PDB file of C-alpha atoms in Angstrom:
ATOM      1  CA  MET A 208      55.788   2.653  82.328  1.00 92.00           C
ATOM      2  CA  HIS A 209      58.425   3.035  79.624  1.00 95.00           C
ATOM      3  CA  VAL A 210      58.276   4.594  76.172  1.00 96.00           C
ATOM      4  CA  ARG A 211      58.773   1.157  74.565  1.00 96.00           C
ATOM      5  CA  ASP A 212      55.456   0.075  76.103  1.00 94.00           C
ATOM      6  CA  LEU A 213      53.452   2.760  74.264  1.00 94.00           C
ATOM      7  CA  MET A 214      55.425   3.727  71.166  1.00 95.00           C
ATOM      8  CA  SER A 215      54.266   2.884  67.683  1.00 94.00           C
ATOM      9  CA  THR A 216      56.608   0.771  65.607  1.00 93.00           C
ATOM     10  CA  SER A 217      54.564   1.452  62.467  1.00 90.00           C
ATOM     11  CA  PHE A 218      56.603   4.237  60.927  1.00 92.00           C
ATOM     12  CA  LYS A 219      58.357   4.963  57.661  1.00 94.00           C
ATOM     13  CA  ILE A 220      61.610   6.857  57.173  1.00 95.00           C
ATOM     14  CA  ILE A 221      61.723   8.750  53.895  1.00 97.00           C
ATOM     15  CA  ALA A 222      64.665  10.070  51.870  1.00 97.00           C
ATOM     16  CA  PRO A 223      65.392  13.809  51.610  1.00 96.00           C
ATOM     17  CA  ASP A 224      64.601  13.776  47.889  1.00 96.00           C
ATOM     18  CA  THR A 225      61.069  12.488  48.485  1.00 98.00           C
ATOM     19  CA  THR A 226      58.548  14.902  46.986  1.00 98.00           C
ATOM     20  CA  LEU A 227      55.703  16.495  48.911  1.00 98.00           C
ATOM     21  CA  ARG A 228      53.259  14.451  46.831  1.00 97.00           C
ATOM     22  CA  GLN A 229      55.087  11.182  47.561  1.00 98.00           C
ATOM     23  CA  ALA A 230      55.230  11.985  51.286  1.00 98.00           C
ATOM     24  CA  ALA A 231      51.502  12.771  51.304  1.00 97.00           C
ATOM     25  CA  GLU A 232      50.776   9.490  49.514  1.00 98.00           C
ATOM     26  CA  ILE A 233      52.852   7.530  52.050  1.00 98.00           C
ATOM     27  CA  MET A 234      50.990   9.264  54.876  1.00 97.00           C
ATOM     28  CA  ARG A 235      47.650   8.444  53.267  1.00 97.00           C
ATOM     29  CA  ASP A 236      48.514   4.833  52.465  1.00 97.00           C
ATOM     30  CA  HIS A 237      49.908   4.078  55.935  1.00 95.00           C
ATOM     31  CA  ASP A 238      47.674   6.374  58.020  1.00 93.00           C
ATOM     32  CA  LEU A 239      50.626   8.425  59.286  1.00 93.00           C
ATOM     33  CA  GLY A 240      50.874  12.124  60.083  1.00 93.00           C
ATOM     34  CA  TYR A 241      54.621  12.234  60.714  1.00 94.00           C
ATOM     35  CA  LEU A 242      57.558  10.987  58.673  1.00 96.00           C
ATOM     36  CA  PRO A 243      61.182  11.082  59.829  1.00 96.00           C
ATOM     37  CA  ILE A 244      63.587  11.994  57.020  1.00 96.00           C
ATOM     38  CA  GLY A 245      66.876  10.122  56.901  1.00 93.00           C
ATOM     39  CA  GLU A 246      69.901   9.571  54.726  1.00 90.00           C
ATOM     40  CA  ASN A 247      72.986   7.397  55.204  1.00 85.00           C
ATOM     41  CA  ASP A 248      71.792   6.179  58.597  1.00 79.00           C
ATOM     42  CA  ARG A 249      71.330   9.762  59.849  1.00 85.00           C
ATOM     43  CA  LEU A 250      68.137  11.606  60.690  1.00 91.00           C
ATOM     44  CA  LYS A 251      67.947  14.852  58.732  1.00 92.00           C
ATOM     45  CA  GLY A 252      64.573  16.049  59.939  1.00 95.00           C
ATOM     46  CA  ALA A 253      60.900  15.237  59.879  1.00 96.00           C
ATOM     47  CA  VAL A 254      57.798  16.318  58.035  1.00 97.00           C
ATOM     48  CA  THR A 255      54.193  16.343  59.201  1.00 95.00           C
ATOM     49  CA  ASP A 256      50.985  16.436  57.227  1.00 95.00           C
ATOM     50  CA  ARG A 257      50.583  19.985  58.524  1.00 94.00           C
ATOM     51  CA  ASP A 258      54.062  20.971  57.238  1.00 96.00           C
ATOM     52  CA  ILE A 259      53.108  19.777  53.760  1.00 97.00           C
ATOM     53  CA  VAL A 260      49.890  21.794  53.775  1.00 96.00           C
ATOM     54  CA  VAL A 261      50.907  24.959  55.642  1.00 95.00           C
ATOM     55  CA  ARG A 262      54.558  25.371  54.625  1.00 96.00           C
ATOM     56  CA  GLY A 263      54.194  23.764  51.205  1.00 96.00           C
ATOM     57  CA  ILE A 264      50.897  23.781  49.354  1.00 94.00           C
ATOM     58  CA  ALA A 265      49.477  26.913  51.043  1.00 94.00           C
ATOM     59  CA  THR A 266      52.554  28.904  50.005  1.00 96.00           C
ATOM     60  CA  GLY A 267      52.222  27.833  46.384  1.00 95.00           C
ATOM     61  CA  MET A 268      54.743  24.994  46.285  1.00 96.00           C
ATOM     62  CA  SER A 269      54.213  22.237  43.795  1.00 95.00           C
ATOM     63  CA  GLY A 270      53.736  18.666  44.947  1.00 95.00           C
ATOM     64  CA  ASP A 271      56.980  17.954  43.099  1.00 97.00           C
ATOM     65  CA  GLU A 272      59.080  19.971  45.565  1.00 96.00           C
ATOM     66  CA  SER A 273      61.338  18.096  47.994  1.00 97.00           C
ATOM     67  CA  VAL A 274      60.231  17.533  51.580  1.00 97.00           C
ATOM     68  CA  MET A 275      63.502  19.241  52.534  1.00 96.00           C
ATOM     69  CA  ARG A 276      61.798  22.555  51.667  1.00 96.00           C
ATOM     70  CA  VAL A 277      59.172  22.163  54.405  1.00 97.00           C
ATOM     71  CA  MET A 278      60.718  19.805  56.947  1.00 96.00           C
ATOM     72  CA  THR A 279      61.653  20.575  60.510  1.00 92.00           C
ATOM     73  CA  ASP A 280      65.369  19.954  60.856  1.00 90.00           C
ATOM     74  CA  HIS A 281      65.436  19.900  64.666  1.00 90.00           C
ATOM     75  CA  ILE A 282      64.530  16.384  65.766  1.00 92.00           C
ATOM     76  CA  THR A 283      63.550  15.990  69.381  1.00 93.00           C
ATOM     77  CA  TYR A 284      63.849  12.421  70.531  1.00 95.00           C
ATOM     78  CA  CYS A 285      63.793  10.120  73.512  1.00 96.00           C
ATOM     79  CA  PHE A 286      65.009   6.602  74.186  1.00 97.00           C
ATOM     80  CA  GLU A 287      62.840   3.512  74.393  1.00 97.00           C
ATOM     81  CA  ASP A 288      63.865   2.891  77.998  1.00 97.00           C
ATOM     82  CA  ASP A 289      62.915   6.407  79.158  1.00 97.00           C
ATOM     83  CA  THR A 290      59.757   6.727  81.211  1.00 95.00           C
ATOM     84  CA  VAL A 291      56.542   7.916  79.616  1.00 94.00           C
ATOM     85  CA  ARG A 292      56.497  10.816  82.080  1.00 91.00           C
ATOM     86  CA  GLU A 293      59.979  11.929  80.925  1.00 94.00           C
ATOM     87  CA  ALA A 294      58.865  11.802  77.290  1.00 94.00           C
ATOM     88  CA  ALA A 295      55.705  13.736  78.153  1.00 92.00           C
ATOM     89  CA  GLU A 296      57.707  16.436  79.914  1.00 92.00           C
ATOM     90  CA  VAL A 297      59.890  16.856  76.818  1.00 93.00           C
ATOM     91  CA  MET A 298      56.777  17.141  74.629  1.00 92.00           C
ATOM     92  CA  LYS A 299      55.422  19.793  76.968  1.00 89.00           C
ATOM     93  CA  ALA A 300      58.678  21.776  77.079  1.00 91.00           C
ATOM     94  CA  GLU A 301      59.167  21.610  73.311  1.00 91.00           C
ATOM     95  CA  GLN A 302      55.466  22.135  72.516  1.00 90.00           C
ATOM     96  CA  ILE A 303      55.322  19.081  70.272  1.00 90.00           C
ATOM     97  CA  ARG A 304      52.974  16.127  69.895  1.00 90.00           C
ATOM     98  CA  ARG A 305      55.445  13.443  68.773  1.00 93.00           C
ATOM     99  CA  LEU A 306      58.921  12.202  69.621  1.00 95.00           C
ATOM    100  CA  VAL A 307      61.195   9.946  67.629  1.00 95.00           C
ATOM    101  CA  VAL A 308      62.216   6.982  69.793  1.00 96.00           C
ATOM    102  CA  LEU A 309      65.776   5.645  69.617  1.00 95.00           C
ATOM    103  CA  ASN A 310      67.144   2.352  70.872  1.00 94.00           C
ATOM    104  CA  GLU A 311      70.399   1.940  72.794  1.00 93.00           C
ATOM    105  CA  HIS A 312      72.326   2.002  69.484  1.00 92.00           C
ATOM    106  CA  LYS A 313      70.724   5.353  68.576  1.00 91.00           C
ATOM    107  CA  ARG A 314      68.661   3.771  65.801  1.00 91.00           C
ATOM    108  CA  VAL A 315      65.066   4.835  65.251  1.00 93.00           C
ATOM    109  CA  CYS A 316      62.810   2.137  66.678  1.00 94.00           C
ATOM    110  CA  GLY A 317      59.511   3.965  67.005  1.00 95.00           C
ATOM    111  CA  ILE A 318      57.463   7.106  67.427  1.00 96.00           C
ATOM    112  CA  ILE A 319      55.560   8.083  70.557  1.00 96.00           C
ATOM    113  CA  SER A 320      52.751  10.596  70.319  1.00 92.00           C
ATOM    114  CA  LEU A 321      50.604  12.510  72.724  1.00 89.00           C
ATOM    115  CA  GLY A 322      47.742  10.313  71.506  1.00 87.00           C
ATOM    116  CA  ASP A 323      49.647   7.161  72.491  1.00 88.00           C
ATOM    117  CA  ILE A 324      50.162   8.560  75.969  1.00 88.00           C
ATOM    118  CA  ALA A 325      46.562   9.751  76.328  1.00 84.00           C
ATOM    119  CA  ARG A 326      45.135   6.385  75.216  1.00 81.00           C
ATOM    120  CA  GLU A 327      47.210   4.238  77.534  1.00 73.00           C
ATOM    121  CA  HIS A 328      48.612   6.284  80.384  1.00 63.00           C
ATOM    122  CA  HIS A 329      45.291   7.551  81.811  1.00 61.00           C
ATOM    123  CA  ASP A 330      46.911  10.552  83.491  1.00 59.00           C
ATOM    124  CA  ARG A 331      44.629  13.364  82.358  1.00 60.00           C
ATOM    125  CA  HIS A 332      46.655  15.959  84.260  1.00 60.00           C
ATOM    126  CA  LEU A 333      49.818  14.985  82.381  1.00 58.00           C
ATOM    127  CA  THR A 334      48.229  14.859  78.918  1.00 57.00           C
ATOM    128  CA  GLY A 335      46.194  18.003  79.596  1.00 60.00           C
ATOM    129  CA  ASP A 336      49.354  19.922  80.482  1.00 58.00           C
ATOM    130  CA  ILE A 337      50.982  18.832  77.222  1.00 55.00           C
ATOM    131  CA  GLU A 338      47.904  19.769  75.157  1.00 59.00           C
ATOM    132  CA  THR A 339      47.822  23.189  76.807  1.00 62.00           C
ATOM    133  CA  ALA A 340      51.530  23.747  76.111  1.00 53.00           C
ATOM    134  CA  VAL A 341      51.293  22.535  72.508  1.00 55.00           C
ATOM    135  CA  ALA A 342      48.306  24.808  71.851  1.00 58.00           C
ATOM    136  CA  GLN A 343      50.281  27.892  72.935  1.00 60.00           C
ATOM    137  CA  PRO A 344      52.053  29.872  70.217  1.00 62.00           C
ATOM    138  CA  HIS A 345      55.808  29.342  70.241  1.00 53.00           C
ATOM    139  CA  SER A 346      57.424  32.306  71.908  1.00 50.00           C
ATOM    140  CA  SER A 347      60.387  33.659  70.030  1.00 41.00           C
ATOM    141  CA  GLY A 348      63.485  34.583  71.883  1.00 41.00           C
ATOM    142  CA  THR A 349      62.763  32.398  74.888  1.00 39.00           C
ATOM    143  CA  THR A 350      65.570  30.380  76.279  1.00 38.00           C
ATOM    144  CA  MET A 351      64.656  26.852  77.218  1.00 39.00           C
ATOM    145  CA  ASP A 352      66.612  24.698  79.563  1.00 39.00           C
ATOM    146  CA  PRO A 353      68.774  22.664  77.120  1.00 40.00           C
ATOM    147  CA  SER A 354      68.416  19.593  79.293  1.00 38.00           C
ATOM    148  CA  LEU A 355      64.749  19.495  78.268  1.00 37.00           C
ATOM    149  CA  THR A 356      65.424  19.268  74.553  1.00 42.00           C
ATOM    150  CA  PHE A 357      66.607  15.699  74.853  1.00 43.00           C
ATOM    151  CA  ILE A 358      65.992  13.342  77.699  1.00 43.00           C
ATOM    152  CA  ARG A 359      69.633  12.362  77.847  1.00 42.00           C
TER     153      ARG A 359
END
């Protein structure tokens, strides 16, 4: 099974000058928890609902601050023709729940989440391993195999 078979194509890309409040409203209105941030056909980062709350509001930021202040600027991605297992292994290695999906022209065409895989793939061992890895605190100073950051 390939990533294209499970990915969600219901996503929004927001601009870097989008405010925390605007991002939260987009998430609410479209039932999203993850928004890629792009400018001039380039991905700059991504923001999650958790980023807005934990890195933004909980630290005293106003809803008028830019998402750039709380975003993650390292985007881990896969390609739509990669296998679901490959995507899952990247999620596990990177301790993340979502991957941006690119097409052959390196354009964003979807998002695949651990939930998408769990709902459709029916491999409890695979999804359980990812959940366990994601639940672990990130270890600082660890060197990861760079080939695991991106599938290609």
